[in-house]
Amino acid sequence: MRIKSQEDFWAGLMFIGFGILAIFVARGYPMGSAMRMGPGYFPTYLGAISVVLGAILTGRSYRVDGEGTGRWGLRALLWLSAAFAGFGLLIEAAGFVFALLALIVASSLAGRDTRPLELALLIVVLIAGSVGLFVYGLELPYRLFPWS
Amino acid sequence: MDALAAVFPNLFLGFSVALSLENLAYCFIGVFVGTVIGVLPGIGPLAAIAMLLPLTFKLSPVAALIMLSGIYYGTKYGGSTTAIMLKLPGESASVVTCLDGYEMAKQGRAGPALGMSAVASFIAGSIGTLLIGMFGPPLAEVALLFGAPEYFSLMLFSLIGAAVLVQGSMLKALGMIVLGLLLGIVGTDVNSGMARFTFGASSLADGIGFVVIAMGLFGFAEIVANLEQSSVSRDLLFQKVKNLWPSWKDFRQSWNPMMRGTAVGAFFGILPGAGPTIASFSAYTLEKKVSKSAKMFGKGAIEGVASPEAANNSASQCEFIPTLALGVPGSATMALILGALTIQGIAPGPQVMTQRPELFWGLIASMWIGNFMLLVLNLPLIGLWVKLLTVPYRILFPAIMVFMAIGVYSVNNNPFDIHLALLFGVLGYIFIKLKCEPAPLILAVVLGPLMEENLRRALLISRGDPSVFVTRPISAGFLIGTALLLLVMILPAVRRKRAEVLDESAGGEAPARL
């Protein structure tokens, strides 16, 4: 049989996967009874519902047509992920300014048409603006530089 | 008239709070910044509010709430401008405004379209404010009769409602709700003190913040999806916007649609789980049905702008009724606003109205003021908004990334949250690819712990007997409503009709988020 709806097929598998994970993890928590529900009660049932919904979806993907998932923009995904990860890693170690610098540079690389002059301008404006607004204006307690 | 008389002292208190110079200023900042963000395509109200949350940290609860709701209406208003000028809905509730609004703009009538959208929003918003004033307090009194079973059934009703009314596959929406409920459970179990689904990470002991999830799913993922499109087509109509004030004929033509739109909006606003998007779609469909000039719809009919814009705004307003009166958010955006209240140290619920009247009525009054400001402010500023539309996306999205990162980080000052938001961003991108609508998920995240708590309590009181949910009348009512919603969805005839309606009014192309 041929899968008619890629997106339903994979969405179904995703729900099954999350459901099984939930049941598997919740297995370590006491179930209790309906009257005195333990910490495992609610998540176990939710996991089971997720598996059932996922199974129906996957089953249906052989019958009902879909549009397909289309092209995946991995380049943008990777650079934007790097931007966030960089910000998270640098914010405490290297301070607000360098974390923002990494974030802005990695973000713009996610686009296809980065222009050096524009990027430089963007860096100056965004960092100055954020420092002014958040650190001086709203007095959020962030270290600006590694040496400050 | 009794209800009206009872409203006045309350509204008076409200206006005395909202008209303070400080609160007026925050209301103004809120609607202004909100409009700016709403005009920029790709950021909806949810991401906007999450992103701007840090701006409210230092404010008093009243001012914070006023500013956040100002941002909310502002994004809605900005969304309509983008819809009319660019045929790009800034947020999903303005999808239908594109249909006739953009046609009008193409015919050189962008001015009246924008003007009518502002007028319709203002009138609907004013009626909405009055409705909250009238129905908020009695509903809060009813809410005091609610016990655990009622709350559980109400929340179930909201969630199923959100699944049924969302565009696309209902099965997937149900799956997203279950996922959301599971995510809501992450953290320490109140009853046993046991850490659940934390995978050993101490940062997860307090659960996953909704700002983190909202930012990942609605901000990050959206940017990735936007960037992969080779070039976002922008057929900006570079015309001078003139004659903003609609003609007398336009008004005559729009008055009834506006009123019907307001009524439809109020209905869907009060209904938990529905909200502005579905309200604007329904209003448009209704107008097309009853209009004598149905042929004109989609070809630049001003009714096609007036009615959904009114519905959109009256629903945004009336959404606050269940949220504030019952403490149960009716939509993802409302969940975020409730979350902001919690950050301010206020436990949401029916008692807010009696214990903090200045907060409640101040907010209500400022809603009206906010709508008024949008009307006076935006007509002259329309040129500025149109100019803003010409800023290229390659400059915008790094700025959005900066605001998102700071927004996420500033809630707990914990870098872990950034990485978690990144994880949800990737997940959100997968959701977009698999055509799974994320809005029901985030609503479920907020309702999850409440639902479990109330389920536990209800079953504890009934000694484990589940019949408690059907023997108590209010709870039974919600469950019957839930069953009807599900039944209606399963009936094939209705399903076809729903697909047709959603498809038709969306022009078969609009990817609605939230």
XYZ file of C-alpha atoms in Angstrom:
662
model
C 0.000 0.000 0.000
C 1.086 3.519 -0.742
C 1.075 6.370 1.753
C -1.282 8.983 0.401
C -0.681 11.624 3.014
C 2.932 11.999 4.107
C 2.086 14.612 6.724
C -0.604 12.457 8.350
C 1.674 9.430 8.337
C 4.520 11.198 10.108
C 2.238 13.163 12.428
C 0.667 9.861 13.471
C 4.072 8.338 14.157
C 5.011 11.426 16.134
C 1.945 11.147 18.366
C 2.571 7.416 18.842
C 6.186 8.169 19.749
C 5.295 10.856 22.297
C 2.572 8.629 23.738
C 4.922 5.687 24.207
C 7.548 7.962 25.728
C 4.981 9.320 28.186
C 3.811 5.848 29.208
C 7.392 4.630 29.467
C 8.500 7.487 31.717
C 5.298 7.486 33.780
C 5.818 3.762 34.448
C 8.197 4.838 37.220
C 5.486 6.883 38.987
C 2.862 5.343 41.301
C -0.501 4.974 39.550
C -2.790 5.179 42.575
C -6.503 4.603 42.068
C -9.253 6.688 40.512
C -10.136 7.938 43.976
C -6.595 8.768 44.971
C -4.806 9.401 41.717
C -1.081 8.941 41.899
C 1.390 11.007 39.867
C 1.414 8.337 37.159
C -2.344 8.169 36.581
C -3.002 11.196 34.368
C 0.121 10.945 32.166
C -0.340 7.231 31.550
C -3.877 7.735 30.267
C -2.798 10.734 28.194
C -0.001 8.655 26.693
C -2.478 5.949 25.784
C -4.825 8.468 24.124
C -1.890 9.889 22.172
C -0.960 6.418 20.894
C -4.554 5.721 19.810
C -4.895 9.083 18.008
C -1.534 8.562 16.336
C -2.497 5.069 15.198
C -5.733 6.345 13.645
C -3.838 9.134 11.868
C -1.186 6.824 10.497
C -3.817 4.322 9.421
C -5.797 7.048 7.685
C -2.724 8.284 5.816
C -3.081 5.297 3.478
C -6.645 6.284 2.570
C -6.887 10.061 2.622
C -4.883 12.271 0.280
C -2.568 14.956 1.607
C -0.408 17.701 0.184
C 2.941 16.300 1.281
C 5.379 18.027 3.582
C 7.187 20.062 0.937
C 10.793 21.130 0.970
C 12.505 21.428 4.348
C 14.446 24.627 4.975
C 17.333 23.024 6.832
C 19.734 25.882 6.209
C 17.556 28.425 7.969
C 16.749 25.940 10.723
C 20.424 25.237 11.427
C 21.572 28.866 11.457
C 18.695 30.056 13.582
C 19.284 27.184 15.986
C 22.939 28.151 16.153
C 21.867 31.724 16.876
C 19.736 30.748 19.862
C 22.210 28.175 21.138
C 25.026 30.721 20.866
C 23.039 33.304 22.801
C 22.220 30.762 25.507
C 25.845 29.648 25.865
C 27.355 33.130 25.837
C 24.922 35.192 27.882
C 26.444 34.242 31.226
C 29.972 33.399 30.140
C 30.666 36.367 27.861
C 27.981 38.894 28.712
C 25.014 40.474 26.964
C 26.867 42.255 24.163
C 28.787 39.256 22.831
C 25.772 36.984 23.176
C 23.748 39.408 21.065
C 26.565 39.705 18.549
C 26.628 35.939 18.041
C 22.840 35.847 17.831
C 22.612 38.578 15.197
C 25.433 37.254 13.013
C 24.169 33.665 13.045
C 20.600 34.825 12.413
C 21.475 36.846 9.356
C 23.381 33.906 7.923
C 20.059 32.072 7.891
C 18.835 34.420 5.197
C 20.054 34.084 1.649
C 20.976 37.646 0.911
C 23.173 38.971 3.698
C 24.815 42.288 2.871
C 27.936 43.086 4.910
C 27.279 46.798 5.366
C 23.675 46.209 6.313
C 24.714 43.521 8.776
C 27.248 45.831 10.422
C 24.611 48.511 10.764
C 22.107 46.006 12.125
C 24.617 44.813 14.726
C 25.331 48.329 15.966
C 21.702 49.423 16.043
C 20.298 46.253 17.619
C 22.967 45.937 20.301
C 22.874 49.614 21.217
C 19.079 49.565 21.214
C 18.817 46.411 23.345
C 21.392 47.590 25.854
C 19.682 50.957 26.082
C 16.176 49.539 26.419
C 16.707 46.449 28.533
C 19.796 47.132 30.625
C 19.504 50.890 31.164
C 15.787 51.429 30.589
C 14.266 48.371 32.261
C 17.270 47.754 34.513
C 17.451 44.041 33.792
C 20.491 42.784 35.694
C 22.689 41.663 32.817
C 26.458 41.789 32.665
C 27.408 43.651 29.514
C 30.943 42.350 28.875
C 33.011 39.417 30.163
C 35.229 41.886 32.014
C 32.474 44.014 33.514
C -31.757 48.747 32.348
C -30.953 47.407 35.786
C -27.831 45.729 34.515
C -26.724 48.953 32.904
C -27.219 50.934 36.089
C -25.166 48.445 38.046
C -22.403 48.733 35.499
C -21.922 52.443 35.833
C -20.289 52.737 39.256
C -17.948 49.956 38.224
C -17.116 51.566 34.917
C -16.643 54.852 36.749
C -14.093 53.225 39.027
C -12.496 51.715 35.951
C -12.180 54.990 34.121
C -10.781 56.715 37.187
C -8.024 54.094 37.204
C -7.449 53.961 33.461
C -7.475 57.709 32.942
C -4.493 58.312 35.207
C -1.674 59.811 33.218
C 0.545 56.823 33.885
C -1.957 54.229 32.734
C -2.918 56.259 29.694
C 0.745 56.307 28.764
C 1.075 52.525 29.117
C -2.091 52.017 27.132
C -0.668 54.249 24.419
C 2.697 52.469 24.370
C 0.861 49.151 24.221
C -1.361 49.975 21.256
C 1.473 51.749 19.453
C 4.050 48.979 19.821
C 1.338 46.413 19.185
C 0.380 48.072 15.922
C 4.015 48.253 14.808
C 4.423 44.531 15.430
C 1.050 43.684 13.950
C 1.947 45.510 10.752
C 5.088 43.437 10.360
C 3.976 40.189 8.761
C 4.838 36.941 10.455
C 4.377 37.829 14.119
C 0.962 37.202 15.553
C -0.455 38.513 18.820
C 0.793 35.523 20.778
C 4.460 35.896 19.853
C 4.162 39.664 20.178
C 2.882 39.472 23.728
C 5.457 36.852 24.707
C 8.225 38.917 23.153
C 7.220 42.124 24.890
C 6.523 40.580 28.269
C 9.807 41.836 29.779
C 8.691 45.405 29.105
C 5.989 44.941 31.746
C 8.075 43.414 34.539
C 8.654 46.649 36.359
C 5.096 47.886 36.074
C 2.278 47.570 38.577
C -0.165 44.740 37.791
C -2.809 47.170 36.499
C -0.373 48.960 34.208
C 1.119 45.670 32.996
C -2.278 44.252 32.145
C -3.339 47.466 30.436
C -0.201 47.518 28.337
C -0.436 43.850 27.381
C -4.019 44.139 26.266
C -3.081 47.295 24.375
C -0.447 45.250 22.563
C -3.099 42.647 21.849
C -5.535 45.074 20.146
C -2.662 46.855 18.481
C -1.424 43.683 16.760
C -4.965 42.991 15.629
C -5.279 46.442 14.173
C -1.879 46.282 12.494
C -2.814 42.893 11.081
C -5.742 44.433 9.228
C -3.540 47.112 7.699
C -1.171 44.489 6.304
C -4.118 42.456 5.092
C -5.589 45.376 3.169
C -2.364 46.820 1.753
C -0.406 43.638 1.092
C -2.908 40.800 1.084
C -0.751 39.337 3.851
C -2.624 38.720 7.052
C -0.434 39.929 9.923
C -2.328 37.448 12.067
C -4.857 34.756 11.343
C -7.961 36.693 12.373
C -7.388 39.124 9.529
C -7.204 36.424 6.888
C -10.707 37.168 5.655
C -10.056 40.900 5.633
C -7.600 40.216 2.818
C -10.370 39.078 0.500
C -12.309 42.276 0.067
C -9.865 44.686 1.684
C -7.103 44.031 -0.822
C -9.584 44.144 -3.693
C -10.728 47.545 -2.496
C -7.113 48.703 -2.292
C -6.534 47.520 -5.858
C -9.497 49.602 -6.933
C -7.909 52.640 -5.317
C -10.181 52.451 -2.270
C -7.524 51.519 0.310
C -8.501 54.613 2.292
C -12.137 53.683 2.920
C -11.131 50.063 3.552
C -8.655 51.074 6.246
C -11.039 53.656 7.620
C -13.951 51.249 7.754
C -11.796 48.614 9.419
C -10.876 51.114 12.124
C -14.446 52.320 12.600
C -15.893 48.797 12.671
C -13.236 47.707 15.163
C -13.947 50.674 17.383
C -17.721 50.262 17.406
C -17.478 46.521 17.993
C -14.871 47.071 20.676
C -17.076 49.597 22.464
C -20.016 47.192 22.481
C -17.686 44.444 23.647
C -16.508 46.586 26.555
C -20.113 47.180 27.582
C -20.825 43.443 27.365
C -17.936 42.599 29.683
C -19.161 45.230 32.100
C -22.596 43.633 32.108
C -21.839 39.926 31.967
C -18.500 39.694 33.718
C -19.786 40.113 37.287
C -22.816 37.780 37.084
C -20.644 35.152 35.441
C -18.085 35.498 38.202
C -20.875 34.892 40.691
C -21.887 31.755 38.837
C -18.240 30.742 38.879
C -18.307 30.770 42.672
C -20.758 27.856 42.448
C -18.214 25.905 40.438
C -16.603 22.955 42.120
C -13.882 20.677 40.832
C -16.170 18.686 38.475
C -17.526 21.857 36.850
C -14.071 23.255 36.288
C -12.858 20.006 34.790
C -15.799 19.788 32.395
C -15.478 23.442 31.421
C -11.822 22.978 30.571
C -12.576 19.830 28.589
C -15.192 21.820 26.692
C -12.688 24.622 25.958
C -10.077 22.207 24.688
C -12.443 20.243 22.468
C -13.858 23.534 21.240
C -10.368 24.687 20.320
C -9.788 21.425 18.436
C -13.058 21.547 16.535
C -12.769 25.157 15.496
C -9.186 25.032 14.357
C -8.428 24.863 10.663
C -7.189 21.579 9.322
C -7.402 18.070 10.710
C -9.311 17.699 13.951
C -7.523 14.440 14.750
C -4.241 16.289 14.718
C -5.675 19.080 16.841
C -6.781 16.490 19.403
C -3.303 14.980 19.325
C -1.800 18.420 19.880
C -4.064 18.897 22.882
C -2.908 15.622 24.419
C 0.709 16.642 23.783
C 0.032 19.991 25.412
C -1.535 18.366 28.461
C 1.517 16.122 28.768
C 3.855 19.117 28.509
C 1.802 20.873 31.169
C 2.482 17.994 33.555
C 6.246 18.413 33.399
C 7.471 19.554 36.791
C 6.792 18.767 40.407
C 3.533 16.983 41.181
C 1.730 19.070 43.804
C 0.170 16.105 45.565
C 3.144 13.784 45.907
C 6.026 16.200 45.449
C 7.394 13.863 42.816
C 9.335 15.323 39.866
C 7.625 14.215 36.661
C 9.075 14.219 33.133
C 11.969 16.404 34.199
C 14.591 13.922 32.934
C 16.747 14.898 35.877
C 16.951 18.570 34.924
C 16.452 20.752 37.982
C 15.475 23.676 35.752
C 12.355 21.733 34.809
C 11.202 21.286 38.406
C 8.861 24.270 38.080
C 7.544 23.082 34.748
C 8.063 24.512 31.278
C 7.239 28.204 31.022
C 4.538 29.008 28.497
C 6.610 31.908 27.185
C 9.319 29.424 26.227
C 6.842 27.242 24.364
C 4.992 30.140 22.726
C 8.206 31.722 21.548
C 9.488 28.470 20.092
C 6.277 27.400 18.412
C 4.984 30.774 17.243
C 8.145 32.844 16.880
C 11.153 30.739 16.018
C 9.369 28.132 13.893
C 7.520 30.835 11.988
C 10.761 32.573 11.006
C 12.266 29.321 9.748
C 9.146 28.700 7.680
C 9.207 32.240 6.302
C 12.877 32.052 5.360
C 12.542 28.862 3.368
C 10.100 30.471 0.977
C 12.303 31.692 -1.820
C 10.949 35.223 -1.725
C 8.012 36.508 0.196
C 5.964 38.130 -2.503
C 4.902 41.593 -1.547
C 2.644 43.265 -4.009
C 2.575 46.454 -2.022
C 0.259 48.928 -3.541
C 2.352 52.041 -3.695
C -0.509 54.385 -3.792
C -1.150 57.430 -1.774
C -3.811 56.494 0.743
C -6.461 59.158 0.548
C -10.045 59.665 1.677
C -9.703 57.563 4.802
C -13.145 58.503 5.953
C -15.657 56.159 4.282
C -18.507 57.821 2.398
C -22.052 58.064 3.673
C -23.007 55.286 1.268
C -20.232 53.083 2.649
C -21.547 53.628 6.159
C -25.135 52.861 5.210
C -23.987 49.695 3.497
C -21.785 48.608 6.406
C -23.928 49.379 9.409
C -25.945 46.167 9.547
C -23.006 43.893 8.656
C -21.035 45.640 11.386
C -23.743 44.924 13.959
C -24.108 41.311 12.875
C -20.336 40.940 12.944
C -20.241 42.338 16.471
C -22.879 39.837 17.603
C -21.082 36.903 15.979
C -17.822 38.061 17.535
C -19.325 38.376 20.996
C -20.759 34.872 20.743
C -17.459 33.263 19.745
C -15.513 35.416 22.166
C -17.517 34.248 25.156
C -17.448 30.639 24.000
C -14.254 29.222 25.478
C -11.973 27.704 22.891
C -13.227 29.713 19.932
C -11.833 33.230 19.614
C -11.323 35.968 17.024
C -10.157 33.871 14.077
C -13.198 31.668 13.904
C -15.398 34.687 14.658
C -14.130 36.648 11.673
C -14.497 33.630 9.383
C -18.050 33.001 10.547
C -19.051 36.648 10.259
C -17.807 36.764 6.686
C -19.655 33.593 5.763
C -22.834 34.850 7.416
C -22.632 38.171 5.583
C -22.210 36.408 2.287
C -25.347 34.401 3.036
C -27.603 37.272 4.003
C -26.245 39.942 1.672
C -28.331 41.047 -1.276
C -25.165 41.798 -3.205
C -23.452 38.475 -2.494
C -21.840 38.582 -5.920
C -19.747 41.541 -4.844
C -18.035 39.591 -2.082
C -14.403 38.946 -2.847
C -14.507 41.743 -5.411
C -14.132 44.646 -3.041
C -17.362 44.745 -1.034
C -16.988 47.048 1.937
C -19.306 44.783 3.962
C -16.639 42.118 3.574
C -14.270 44.346 5.546
C -16.703 45.815 8.056
C -18.252 42.589 9.257
C -15.173 40.416 9.918
C -13.264 43.354 11.396
C -16.127 44.007 13.804
C -16.344 40.308 14.667
C -12.605 40.092 15.165
C -12.531 42.951 17.619
C -15.668 42.115 19.527
C -14.375 38.554 19.961
C -10.964 39.770 21.170
C -12.792 41.866 23.706
C -15.282 39.249 24.862
C -12.534 36.646 25.212
C -11.671 38.437 28.419
C -15.043 37.449 29.914
C -14.353 33.734 30.517
C -10.689 34.474 31.128
C -11.220 36.994 33.888
C -14.523 35.755 35.298
C -13.718 32.048 35.450
C -9.930 32.151 35.459
C -10.029 29.679 32.567
C -8.381 31.101 29.450
C -10.461 30.679 26.319
C -7.551 30.879 23.900
C -3.799 30.619 23.730
C -3.383 34.403 23.815
C -5.592 34.688 26.863
C -3.540 31.946 28.511
C -0.499 34.125 28.013
C -2.232 37.159 29.527
C -3.257 35.046 32.520
C 0.322 33.891 32.774
C 1.441 37.508 32.880
C -0.957 38.037 35.792
C 0.619 35.114 37.590
C 4.074 36.597 37.043
C 2.698 39.731 38.722
C 1.761 37.617 41.730
C -1.987 37.585 41.160
C -3.849 34.279 41.131
C -6.391 34.452 38.296
C -9.957 33.472 39.043
C -13.395 34.807 39.831
C -12.144 36.345 43.064
C -9.999 38.862 41.133
C -13.132 40.816 40.296
C -14.226 41.207 43.918
C -10.823 41.469 45.559
C -9.089 43.644 42.987
C -11.919 45.704 41.459
C -9.516 48.453 40.422
C -7.556 45.911 38.411
C -10.553 44.401 36.689
C -12.472 47.574 35.921
C -9.349 49.538 35.150
C -8.555 46.962 32.488
C -12.076 47.085 31.064
C -12.036 50.865 30.856
C -8.595 50.881 29.304
C -9.799 48.464 26.633
C -12.245 51.071 25.472
C -9.614 53.782 25.702
C -7.211 51.579 23.749
C -9.757 51.101 20.993
C -10.397 54.816 20.919
C -6.679 55.547 20.686
C -6.361 53.105 17.799
C -9.089 54.954 15.963
C -7.665 58.455 16.413
C -4.062 57.418 16.212
C -4.122 55.203 13.228
C -6.019 57.236 10.772
C -3.314 59.930 10.718
C -0.477 57.457 11.128
C -1.516 55.192 8.297
C 1.251 56.578 6.098
C 3.822 55.525 8.673
C 2.428 51.988 8.828
C 2.483 51.683 5.072
C 6.094 52.815 5.062
C 6.916 50.237 7.703
C 5.691 47.569 5.305
C 8.562 48.336 2.962
C 11.237 47.252 5.455
C 12.722 44.065 4.007
C 12.396 40.820 5.917
C 16.160 40.215 5.972
C 16.438 43.191 8.319
C 13.369 42.347 10.345
C 13.971 38.780 11.348
C 17.333 39.227 13.129
C 15.637 41.964 15.166
C 12.756 39.619 15.966
C 15.258 36.945 17.001
C 16.924 39.422 19.380
C 13.617 40.351 20.999
C 12.592 36.729 21.320
C 15.865 35.663 22.902
C 15.780 38.492 25.429
C 12.083 37.872 26.060
C 12.653 34.211 26.882
C 15.770 34.808 28.931
C 14.397 37.649 31.007
C 11.520 35.650 32.531
C 13.814 33.541 34.738
C 17.289 34.795 33.788
C 18.107 31.178 33.019
C 20.025 30.269 29.836
C 18.404 26.846 29.969
C 15.147 28.487 28.840
C 16.820 29.670 25.630
C 17.877 26.150 24.727
C 14.439 24.854 25.613
C 12.833 27.507 23.379
C 15.163 26.363 20.617
C 13.958 22.791 21.102
C 10.346 23.949 20.819
C 11.281 25.997 17.787
C 12.525 22.890 15.998
C 9.449 20.982 17.152
C 7.277 23.857 15.973
C 8.877 23.718 12.544
C 8.106 20.001 12.380
C 4.517 20.810 13.383
C 4.258 23.304 10.526
C 5.601 20.723 8.092
C 3.209 18.061 9.350
C 0.338 20.563 9.297
C -0.312 20.300 13.012
C -1.825 23.507 14.371
C 0.057 24.596 17.536
C -2.575 26.896 19.123
C -4.563 24.106 20.874
C -1.309 22.743 22.263
C -0.391 25.899 24.104
C -3.878 26.250 25.533
C -3.584 22.681 26.800
C -0.195 23.388 28.373
C -1.808 26.002 30.574
C -4.935 23.999 31.302
C -3.099 20.699 31.890
C -2.147 21.135 35.551
C -5.528 22.734 36.347
C -7.360 19.876 34.683
C -5.418 17.199 36.498
C -5.878 18.980 39.815
C -9.629 19.309 39.335
C -9.990 15.748 38.068
C -8.193 14.513 41.147
C -10.261 16.620 43.485
C -13.534 15.698 41.801
C -12.787 11.989 42.035
C -11.555 12.296 45.579
C -14.817 13.938 46.657
C -16.899 11.358 44.804
C -14.774 8.480 46.186
C -13.615 7.502 42.730
C -17.056 7.517 41.147
C -16.837 9.188 37.714
C -20.622 9.722 37.591
C -20.032 12.939 39.563
C -19.331 14.666 36.242
C -22.782 13.909 34.841
C -24.953 14.171 37.941
C -24.041 17.789 38.657
C -26.054 19.931 36.241
C -23.479 22.575 35.257
C -20.807 19.959 34.685
C -23.259 17.776 32.761
C -24.131 20.783 30.605
C -20.502 21.297 29.601
C -20.083 17.593 28.893
C -23.197 17.547 26.705
C -21.787 20.567 24.885
C -18.484 18.738 24.421
C -20.242 15.625 23.134
C -22.279 17.713 20.697
C -19.134 19.393 19.372
C -17.501 16.032 18.814
C -20.617 14.552 17.268
C -21.021 17.476 14.930
C -17.463 17.001 13.768
C -17.868 13.334 13.084
C -20.987 13.728 10.960
C -19.656 13.724 7.410
C -22.118 16.298 6.058
C -21.090 18.882 8.626
C -17.469 18.076 8.098
C -17.697 18.798 4.421
C -19.546 22.018 5.131
C -16.913 23.111 7.642
C -14.100 22.425 5.231
C -15.953 24.339 2.572
C -16.582 27.330 4.814
C -13.046 27.511 6.153
C -11.622 26.971 2.720
C -13.834 29.402 0.928
C -13.398 32.263 3.316
C -9.676 31.644 3.450
C -9.503 31.826 -0.302
C -8.035 28.332 -0.153
C -4.548 29.568 0.577
C -4.219 31.236 3.909
C -2.205 29.322 6.453
C -3.900 30.358 9.656
C -1.867 30.303 12.795
C -3.384 30.731 16.181
